mmCIF file of C-alpha atoms in Angstrom:
data_model
loop_
_atom_site.group_PDB
_atom_site.id
_atom_site.type_symbol
_atom_site.label_atom_id
_atom_site.label_comp_id
_atom_site.label_asym_id
_atom_site.label_seq_id
_atom_site.Cartn_x
_atom_site.Cartn_y
_atom_site.Cartn_z
ATOM 1 C CA MET I 23 -44.985 -25.142 -6.832
ATOM 2 C CA ALA I 24 -41.931 -27.361 -7.190
ATOM 3 C CA PRO I 25 -38.734 -25.572 -6.183
ATOM 4 C CA THR I 26 -36.292 -24.569 -8.909
ATOM 5 C CA ARG I 27 -32.648 -25.427 -8.406
ATOM 6 C CA ASP I 28 -31.157 -22.770 -10.693
ATOM 7 C CA PHE I 29 -28.686 -20.543 -8.904
ATOM 8 C CA PRO I 30 -29.999 -16.999 -9.428
ATOM 9 C CA ASP I 31 -27.909 -14.535 -11.449
ATOM 10 C CA LEU I 32 -28.595 -11.366 -9.467
ATOM 11 C CA PRO I 33 -27.519 -7.971 -10.842
ATOM 12 C CA GLY I 34 -24.253 -6.652 -9.449
ATOM 13 C CA GLN I 35 -23.581 -9.666 -7.221
ATOM 14 C CA ARG I 36 -20.897 -11.307 -9.364
ATOM 15 C CA GLY I 37 -22.492 -14.744 -9.227
ATOM 16 C CA LEU I 38 -23.075 -14.722 -5.460
ATOM 17 C CA ALA I 39 -26.301 -15.011 -3.487
ATOM 18 C CA THR I 40 -27.286 -15.040 0.154
ATOM 19 C CA VAL I 41 -29.169 -17.936 1.721
ATOM 20 C CA ALA I 42 -32.222 -15.672 2.012
ATOM 21 C CA GLN I 43 -32.068 -14.892 -1.722
ATOM 22 C CA LEU I 44 -31.877 -18.593 -2.601
ATOM 23 C CA LEU I 45 -34.951 -19.277 -0.487
ATOM 24 C CA GLU I 46 -36.751 -16.432 -2.277
ATOM 25 C CA HIS I 47 -35.890 -18.078 -5.625
ATOM 26 C CA GLY I 48 -37.439 -21.440 -4.798
ATOM 27 C CA TRP I 49 -34.690 -23.266 -2.975
ATOM 28 C CA THR I 50 -35.533 -25.295 0.149
ATOM 29 C CA ARG I 51 -33.383 -25.160 3.242
ATOM 30 C CA SER I 52 -32.435 -28.803 2.846
ATOM 31 C CA ALA I 53 -31.378 -28.211 -0.781
ATOM 32 C CA VAL I 54 -29.247 -25.250 0.291
ATOM 33 C CA ASP I 55 -27.612 -27.305 3.057
ATOM 34 C CA GLN I 56 -26.855 -30.168 0.656
ATOM 35 C CA ALA I 57 -25.309 -27.796 -1.907
ATOM 36 C CA ARG I 58 -23.279 -26.151 0.836
ATOM 37 C CA ALA I 59 -21.846 -29.520 1.798
ATOM 38 C CA ARG I 60 -21.178 -30.769 -1.745
ATOM 39 C CA THR I 61 -20.615 -28.079 -4.342
ATOM 40 C CA PHE I 62 -21.033 -24.544 -2.984
ATOM 41 C CA GLN I 63 -18.507 -22.404 -1.143
ATOM 42 C CA GLU I 64 -19.293 -19.836 1.532
ATOM 43 C CA PRO I 65 -16.857 -16.888 1.376
ATOM 44 C CA MET I 66 -18.787 -15.128 4.144
ATOM 45 C CA PRO I 67 -21.430 -16.506 6.508
ATOM 46 C CA ARG I 68 -24.698 -17.147 4.604
ATOM 47 C CA VAL I 69 -23.176 -15.819 1.366
ATOM 48 C CA LEU I 70 -22.755 -18.539 -1.243
ATOM 49 C CA ALA I 71 -21.057 -19.123 -4.580
ATOM 50 C CA PRO I 72 -22.251 -22.043 -6.786
ATOM 51 C CA HIS I 73 -18.723 -23.474 -7.189
ATOM 52 C CA ARG I 74 -15.529 -24.093 -5.254
ATOM 53 C CA GLY I 75 -13.140 -22.322 -7.592
ATOM 54 C CA PRO I 76 -11.111 -19.206 -6.758
ATOM 55 C CA LEU I 77 -12.837 -15.866 -6.198
ATOM 56 C CA ASP I 78 -11.235 -12.654 -7.418
ATOM 57 C CA ALA I 79 -10.865 -9.520 -5.296
ATOM 58 C CA ALA I 80 -13.989 -7.846 -6.684
ATOM 59 C CA THR I 81 -16.102 -10.933 -5.909
ATOM 60 C CA ARG I 82 -14.758 -11.127 -2.361
ATOM 61 C CA THR I 83 -15.589 -7.457 -1.878
ATOM 62 C CA CYS I 84 -19.117 -8.202 -3.070
ATOM 63 C CA ALA I 85 -19.319 -11.058 -0.548
ATOM 64 C CA TRP I 86 -18.359 -8.655 2.251
ATOM 65 C CA ALA I 87 -21.133 -6.263 1.180
ATOM 66 C CA LEU I 88 -23.754 -9.036 1.056
ATOM 67 C CA TRP I 89 -22.766 -10.240 4.505
ATOM 68 C CA ALA I 90 -22.855 -6.711 5.929
ATOM 69 C CA GLY I 91 -26.292 -5.880 4.506
ATOM 70 C CA PRO I 92 -27.711 -3.092 2.328
ATOM 71 C CA SER I 93 -27.347 -0.368 4.963
ATOM 72 C CA ALA I 94 -23.585 -0.899 5.404
ATOM 73 C CA VAL I 95 -21.046 1.493 3.891
ATOM 74 C CA PHE I 96 -17.407 0.635 3.155
ATOM 75 C CA THR I 97 -15.039 2.994 4.940
ATOM 76 C CA GLY I 98 -11.438 3.116 6.132
ATOM 77 C CA SER I 99 -8.672 1.594 4.023
ATOM 78 C CA SER I 100 -11.061 -0.632 2.054
ATOM 79 C CA ALA I 101 -13.005 2.440 0.881
ATOM 80 C CA LEU I 102 -9.764 4.170 -0.067
ATOM 81 C CA SER I 103 -8.806 1.093 -2.095
ATOM 82 C CA LEU I 104 -12.178 1.172 -3.847
ATOM 83 C CA TRP I 105 -11.503 4.851 -4.670
ATOM 84 C CA GLY I 106 -8.335 3.755 -6.445
ATOM 85 C CA LEU I 107 -5.573 4.244 -3.863
ATOM 86 C CA THR I 108 -2.834 1.622 -3.692
ATOM 87 C CA ILE I 109 -3.376 -0.169 -0.377
ATOM 88 C CA ARG I 110 -1.479 -3.205 0.873
ATOM 89 C CA GLY I 111 -3.455 -6.440 0.921
ATOM 90 C CA GLY I 112 -4.534 -8.125 4.125
ATOM 91 C CA LEU I 113 -5.547 -4.926 5.923
ATOM 92 C CA PRO I 114 -8.751 -4.630 7.983
ATOM 93 C CA VAL I 115 -12.042 -4.191 6.139
ATOM 94 C CA THR I 116 -14.372 -1.781 7.937
ATOM 95 C CA LEU I 117 -18.014 -1.022 7.158
ATOM 96 C CA VAL I 118 -20.247 1.349 9.125
ATOM 97 C CA VAL I 119 -23.906 0.663 9.834
ATOM 98 C CA PRO I 120 -26.584 2.832 11.478
ATOM 99 C CA ALA I 121 -26.850 2.857 15.262
ATOM 100 C CA SER I 122 -29.880 0.582 14.927
ATOM 101 C CA GLY I 123 -27.687 -2.054 13.259
ATOM 102 C CA ARG I 124 -25.556 -4.720 14.881
ATOM 103 C CA ALA I 125 -21.796 -4.494 15.341
ATOM 104 C CA ARG I 126 -20.110 -7.766 14.434
ATOM 105 C CA GLN I 127 -16.958 -9.181 12.929
ATOM 106 C CA HIS I 128 -15.932 -12.116 10.764
ATOM 107 C CA GLY I 129 -12.246 -12.588 10.111
ATOM 108 C CA ARG I 130 -10.784 -9.227 9.131
ATOM 109 C CA VAL I 131 -14.183 -7.787 8.131
ATOM 110 C CA ARG I 132 -15.770 -5.652 10.827
ATOM 111 C CA LEU I 133 -19.061 -3.767 11.152
ATOM 112 C CA VAL I 134 -19.058 -0.702 13.421
ATOM 113 C CA ARG I 135 -22.095 1.311 14.453
ATOM 114 C CA SER I 136 -22.385 5.053 13.929
ATOM 115 C CA THR I 137 -24.881 7.567 15.239
ATOM 116 C CA ARG I 138 -23.962 9.980 12.427
ATOM 117 C CA GLU I 139 -25.667 9.982 9.074
ATOM 118 C CA ILE I 140 -23.907 7.550 6.752
ATOM 119 C CA ILE I 141 -23.465 8.969 3.255
ATOM 120 C CA GLY I 142 -21.978 6.615 0.705
ATOM 121 C CA ARG I 143 -21.694 6.637 -3.050
ATOM 122 C CA ARG I 144 -23.331 3.592 -4.598
ATOM 123 C CA SER I 145 -21.390 1.384 -7.002
ATOM 124 C CA GLY I 146 -23.490 -1.651 -7.865
ATOM 125 C CA ILE I 147 -24.449 -3.195 -4.552
ATOM 126 C CA LEU I 148 -21.544 -1.451 -2.797
ATOM 127 C CA ARG I 149 -21.833 1.789 -0.852
ATOM 128 C CA ILE I 150 -18.540 3.624 -0.357
ATOM 129 C CA ALA I 151 -17.805 6.430 2.115
ATOM 130 C CA GLY I 152 -16.298 9.663 0.814
ATOM 131 C CA GLY I 153 -12.576 10.316 1.050
ATOM 132 C CA ALA I 154 -12.698 12.484 4.187
ATOM 133 C CA ARG I 155 -14.702 10.031 6.263
ATOM 134 C CA ALA I 156 -12.739 7.045 4.964
ATOM 135 C CA LEU I 157 -9.470 8.662 6.090
ATOM 136 C CA ALA I 158 -10.767 9.476 9.561
ATOM 137 C CA ASP I 159 -12.319 6.023 10.015
ATOM 138 C CA ALA I 160 -9.069 4.366 8.913
ATOM 139 C CA ALA I 161 -7.269 6.273 11.659
ATOM 140 C CA VAL I 162 -9.904 5.656 14.351
ATOM 141 C CA TYR I 163 -11.071 2.091 13.718
ATOM 142 C CA GLU I 164 -8.022 0.476 12.101
ATOM 143 C CA LYS I 165 -4.315 0.164 12.868
ATOM 144 C CA HIS I 166 -2.053 1.677 10.213
ATOM 145 C CA ARG I 167 1.435 3.096 10.063
ATOM 146 C CA PRO I 168 1.428 6.877 10.573
ATOM 147 C CA ASP I 169 3.362 7.335 7.323
ATOM 148 C CA ASP I 170 0.654 5.477 5.390
ATOM 149 C CA LEU I 171 -2.116 7.634 6.849
ATOM 150 C CA GLU I 172 -0.204 10.800 5.963
ATOM 151 C CA GLN I 173 0.434 9.628 2.410
ATOM 152 C CA TRP I 174 -3.188 8.493 1.905
ATOM 153 C CA THR I 175 -4.369 11.903 3.091
ATOM 154 C CA ILE I 176 -2.153 13.722 0.606
ATOM 155 C CA THR I 177 -3.227 11.373 -2.206
ATOM 156 C CA VAL I 178 -6.945 11.779 -1.432
ATOM 157 C CA LEU I 179 -6.596 15.558 -1.518
ATOM 158 C CA GLN I 180 -4.376 15.570 -4.576
ATOM 159 C CA ARG I 181 -6.869 13.433 -6.537
ATOM 160 C CA GLY I 182 -9.815 15.572 -5.528
ATOM 161 C CA LEU I 183 -11.516 12.791 -3.546
ATOM 162 C CA ALA I 184 -12.038 15.289 -0.715
ATOM 163 C CA THR I 185 -11.402 18.965 -0.122
ATOM 164 C CA PRO I 186 -9.122 20.223 2.660
ATOM 165 C CA GLU I 187 -12.193 21.785 4.282
ATOM 166 C CA ALA I 188 -14.071 18.468 4.277
ATOM 167 C CA VAL I 189 -11.120 16.622 5.809
ATOM 168 C CA GLU I 190 -10.707 19.294 8.482
ATOM 169 C CA ARG I 191 -14.413 19.166 9.400
ATOM 170 C CA GLU I 192 -14.219 15.389 9.702
ATOM 171 C CA LEU I 193 -11.122 15.511 11.885
ATOM 172 C CA TRP I 194 -12.605 18.004 14.346
ATOM 173 C CA MET I 195 -15.228 15.369 15.219
ATOM 174 C CA ARG I 196 -12.617 12.716 16.085
ATOM 175 C CA PRO I 197 -10.201 12.166 19.001
ATOM 176 C CA ARG I 198 -7.178 14.233 18.023
ATOM 177 C CA ALA I 199 -4.636 11.655 19.179
ATOM 178 C CA LYS I 200 -6.117 9.010 16.880
ATOM 179 C CA VAL I 201 -6.211 11.213 13.768
ATOM 180 C CA ALA I 202 -2.908 13.035 14.331
ATOM 181 C CA SER I 203 -1.348 11.456 11.236
ATOM 182 C CA VAL I 204 -4.235 12.623 9.063
ATOM 183 C CA TRP I 205 -3.840 16.135 10.469
ATOM 184 C CA ARG I 206 -0.155 16.049 9.484
ATOM 185 C CA GLY I 207 -1.022 14.901 5.980
ATOM 186 C CA LEU I 208 -3.578 17.688 5.665
ATOM 187 C CA ALA I 209 -1.063 20.279 6.853
ATOM 188 C CA GLY I 210 1.533 18.968 4.432
ATOM 189 C CA TYR I 211 -0.861 19.193 1.497
ATOM 190 C CA VAL I 212 -1.993 22.712 2.369
ATOM 191 C CA ASP I 213 1.681 23.727 2.593
ATOM 192 C CA GLY I 214 2.171 22.428 -0.945
ATOM 193 C CA ALA I 215 3.622 18.935 -0.395
ATOM 194 C CA TRP I 216 2.479 16.244 -2.817
ATOM 195 C CA SER I 217 3.920 13.200 -1.092
ATOM 196 C CA ARG I 218 4.989 11.984 2.335
ATOM 197 C CA PRO I 219 8.752 12.509 1.603
ATOM 198 C CA GLU I 220 8.007 16.139 0.734
ATOM 199 C CA VAL I 221 6.267 16.578 4.092
ATOM 200 C CA VAL I 222 9.394 15.212 5.789
ATOM 201 C CA LEU I 223 11.526 17.578 3.680
ATOM 202 C CA ARG I 224 9.663 20.560 5.109
ATOM 203 C CA GLU I 225 9.938 19.176 8.639
ATOM 204 C CA VAL I 226 13.710 18.747 8.259
ATOM 205 C CA VAL I 227 14.389 22.149 6.686
ATOM 206 C CA ASP I 228 12.033 24.151 8.893
ATOM 207 C CA GLY I 229 12.994 22.212 11.996
ATOM 208 C CA ASP I 230 16.716 22.887 11.631
ATOM 209 C CA GLY I 231 16.240 26.647 11.188
ATOM 210 C CA GLY I 232 18.585 29.151 9.651
ATOM 211 C CA PHE I 233 17.455 28.580 6.066
ATOM 212 C CA PRO I 234 15.546 30.985 3.814
ATOM 213 C CA PRO I 235 11.782 30.279 3.543
ATOM 214 C CA LEU I 236 11.045 26.969 1.803
ATOM 215 C CA LEU I 237 8.463 26.860 -0.975
ATOM 216 C CA THR I 238 7.129 23.429 -1.953
ATOM 217 C CA ASN I 239 5.924 22.567 -5.449
ATOM 218 C CA CYS I 240 6.081 26.130 -6.715
ATOM 219 C CA ARG I 241 6.401 26.727 -10.449
ATOM 220 C CA LEU I 242 9.577 28.251 -11.847
ATOM 221 C CA LEU I 243 9.093 30.224 -15.072
ATOM 222 C CA SER I 244 11.611 31.712 -17.484
ATOM 223 C CA PRO I 245 11.652 35.510 -18.109
ATOM 224 C CA VAL I 246 9.331 34.957 -21.107
ATOM 225 C CA GLY I 247 6.918 32.795 -19.101
ATOM 226 C CA ASP I 248 7.990 29.283 -20.159
ATOM 227 C CA LEU I 249 7.770 26.594 -17.481
ATOM 228 C CA ILE I 250 11.195 25.491 -16.296
ATOM 229 C CA GLY I 251 9.935 23.004 -13.740
ATOM 230 C CA VAL I 252 8.230 22.363 -10.413
ATOM 231 C CA PRO I 253 10.853 21.566 -7.767
ATOM 232 C CA ASP I 254 9.891 19.629 -4.660
ATOM 233 C CA GLY I 255 11.363 22.466 -2.607
ATOM 234 C CA TYR I 256 12.751 25.881 -3.512
ATOM 235 C CA LEU I 257 14.731 28.370 -1.434
ATOM 236 C CA GLU I 258 14.117 31.515 -3.450
ATOM 237 C CA GLU I 259 16.581 33.794 -1.664
ATOM 238 C CA ALA I 260 19.433 31.402 -2.472
ATOM 239 C CA GLY I 261 18.156 30.161 -5.844
ATOM 240 C CA VAL I 262 18.376 26.533 -4.645
ATOM 241 C CA ALA I 263 15.994 23.780 -5.755
ATOM 242 C CA ILE I 264 15.618 20.562 -3.749
ATOM 243 C CA GLN I 265 14.535 17.394 -5.524
ATOM 244 C CA VAL I 266 13.370 14.357 -3.524
ATOM 245 C CA HIS I 267 14.324 11.410 -5.714
ATOM 246 C CA SER I 268 12.051 8.562 -4.657
ATOM 247 C CA ARG I 269 12.268 5.145 -6.279
ATOM 248 C CA GLN I 270 8.492 4.825 -5.982
ATOM 249 C CA TYR I 271 7.800 7.822 -8.232
ATOM 250 C CA HIS I 272 10.939 8.168 -10.341
ATOM 251 C CA GLN I 273 11.531 4.622 -11.637
ATOM 252 C CA GLY I 274 9.706 2.606 -14.263
ATOM 253 C CA VAL I 275 7.472 3.760 -17.095
ATOM 254 C CA ASP I 276 4.787 6.446 -16.872
ATOM 255 C CA ASP I 277 1.278 6.302 -18.374
ATOM 256 C CA GLN I 278 2.592 7.610 -21.717
ATOM 257 C CA GLY I 279 5.387 5.030 -21.940
ATOM 258 C CA GLY I 280 8.184 7.414 -20.929
ATOM 259 C CA ASP I 281 11.095 6.488 -18.688
ATOM 260 C CA ARG I 282 10.543 8.211 -15.334
ATOM 261 C CA TRP I 283 14.225 8.312 -14.359
ATOM 262 C CA SER I 284 15.265 9.931 -17.655
ATOM 263 C CA GLU I 285 12.559 12.539 -17.202
ATOM 264 C CA THR I 286 13.791 13.248 -13.665
ATOM 265 C CA VAL I 287 17.388 13.767 -14.815
ATOM 266 C CA GLU I 288 16.261 16.024 -17.666
ATOM 267 C CA ARG I 289 14.118 18.134 -15.335
ATOM 268 C CA ASP I 290 17.093 18.630 -13.004
ATOM 269 C CA GLY I 291 19.144 19.690 -16.034
ATOM 270 C CA ALA I 292 16.534 22.282 -16.968
ATOM 271 C CA PHE I 293 16.888 23.890 -13.525
ATOM 272 C CA ALA I 294 20.676 24.024 -13.852
ATOM 273 C CA ALA I 295 20.426 25.555 -17.340
ATOM 274 C CA ALA I 296 18.328 28.367 -15.843
ATOM 275 C CA GLY I 297 20.969 29.095 -13.205
ATOM 276 C CA VAL I 298 19.159 27.299 -10.373
ATOM 277 C CA ARG I 299 21.377 25.260 -8.053
ATOM 278 C CA VAL I 300 19.911 21.766 -7.587
ATOM 279 C CA ILE I 301 20.472 19.435 -4.656
ATOM 280 C CA GLY I 302 18.983 15.933 -4.671
ATOM 281 C CA VAL I 303 18.040 13.804 -1.694
ATOM 282 C CA THR I 304 16.424 10.402 -1.215
ATOM 283 C CA PRO I 305 13.554 9.698 1.194
ATOM 284 C CA TRP I 306 15.839 7.288 3.086
ATOM 285 C CA THR I 307 18.291 10.081 3.824
ATOM 286 C CA LEU I 308 15.495 12.392 4.985
ATOM 287 C CA TYR I 309 14.146 9.702 7.317
ATOM 288 C CA ALA I 310 17.372 8.119 8.584
ATOM 289 C CA LYS I 311 20.191 10.684 8.121
ATOM 290 C CA PRO I 312 18.553 14.133 7.983
ATOM 291 C CA GLN I 313 21.627 15.961 9.329
ATOM 292 C CA ARG I 314 23.713 14.614 6.444
ATOM 293 C CA PHE I 315 21.297 16.309 4.043
ATOM 294 C CA VAL I 316 21.120 19.488 6.134
ATOM 295 C CA SER I 317 24.913 19.846 6.049
ATOM 296 C CA ARG I 318 25.034 19.539 2.259
ATOM 297 C CA LEU I 319 22.087 21.900 1.865
ATOM 298 C CA ARG I 320 23.708 24.524 4.083
ATOM 299 C CA GLN I 321 26.845 24.534 1.922
ATOM 300 C CA VAL I 322 24.844 24.963 -1.300
ATOM 301 C CA VAL I 323 22.647 27.691 0.233
ATOM 302 C CA GLU I 324 25.689 29.663 1.441
ATOM 303 C CA VAL I 325 27.090 29.661 -2.104
ATOM 304 C CA GLY I 326 23.707 30.673 -3.501
ATOM 305 C CA LEU I 327 23.287 33.579 -1.093
ATOM 306 C CA GLN I 328 26.650 35.000 -2.152
ATOM 307 C CA GLY I 329 25.889 34.947 -5.877
ATOM 308 C CA PRO I 330 23.212 36.513 -8.092
ATOM 309 C CA ARG I 331 19.744 35.043 -8.078
ATOM 310 C CA PRO I 332 18.736 33.058 -11.162
ATOM 311 C CA ALA I 333 16.525 34.868 -13.653
ATOM 312 C CA VAL I 334 13.363 32.916 -12.869
ATOM 313 C CA ARG I 335 9.868 33.907 -11.836
ATOM 314 C CA VAL I 336 8.368 32.012 -8.903
ATOM 315 C CA VAL I 337 4.671 31.112 -8.835
ATOM 316 C CA PRO I 338 3.734 29.656 -5.418
ATOM 317 C CA HIS I 339 1.665 26.499 -5.250
ATOM 318 C CA ALA I 340 -2.005 27.026 -4.359
ATOM 319 C CA PRO I 341 -3.908 23.848 -3.363
#
């Protein structure tokens, strides 16, 4: 039979094909080599595209999967990105393969072997590790800033991509020093923090000592049960709410077209109208000048302890 020279359109492969797949569809090795030299591009070894134009991110991800093979599972930061987390570009791409597979690396894409069962959700030709394993593998196999690992952990838990129990089980099987940042993110989430700055808020307030107990992300209700707001931190004995005003979360437009900063100011006003004393702080101050914040907080708390408590009902946060 004479070979066909049509580039196969294979389901889920975004116009890509491996050399082996071309040979299965009637191409000869010499024809493949000629096309490689003249018209094709090779985004990963032995993975070809029938043109030399740009490839989008989804197509490059598909190329990584084809190079890694059908038994490989995306994990680490690349899996978290595929689950919808915002991850900086240019980070390592890690896939795990069974112990019978071969560990190898091309550029920033790396295959690591695992003796544990690899469970991955299938999306087209991709297999993606669950949130708990992806977090642990990002900490063990890749190099990331501790703050990023903490924030990713909180986000994974907040979005329901893993349960606290699943993350804890995964972490117990890893070297504690390598996954320390994930442990901190888990602890922050269980304590009620929803973001990395809120974890730091608890560390600053609890670490200084001398303050009433800090509740994070509790709900404050009016005497008739209406929601007043959900402060980032609340010192109930003093009636003081702490709001971490982050540019990342409080600027721009939300999904409904509302102005985030206006909403933040209005929420702070609702606390004040209910008799709650509000103190704002930026993440930069918490990170770089924590004692400046502690001094201001101590003054507000002292005033609050001397006066009557606001008429609000506190509902603690339960993850």
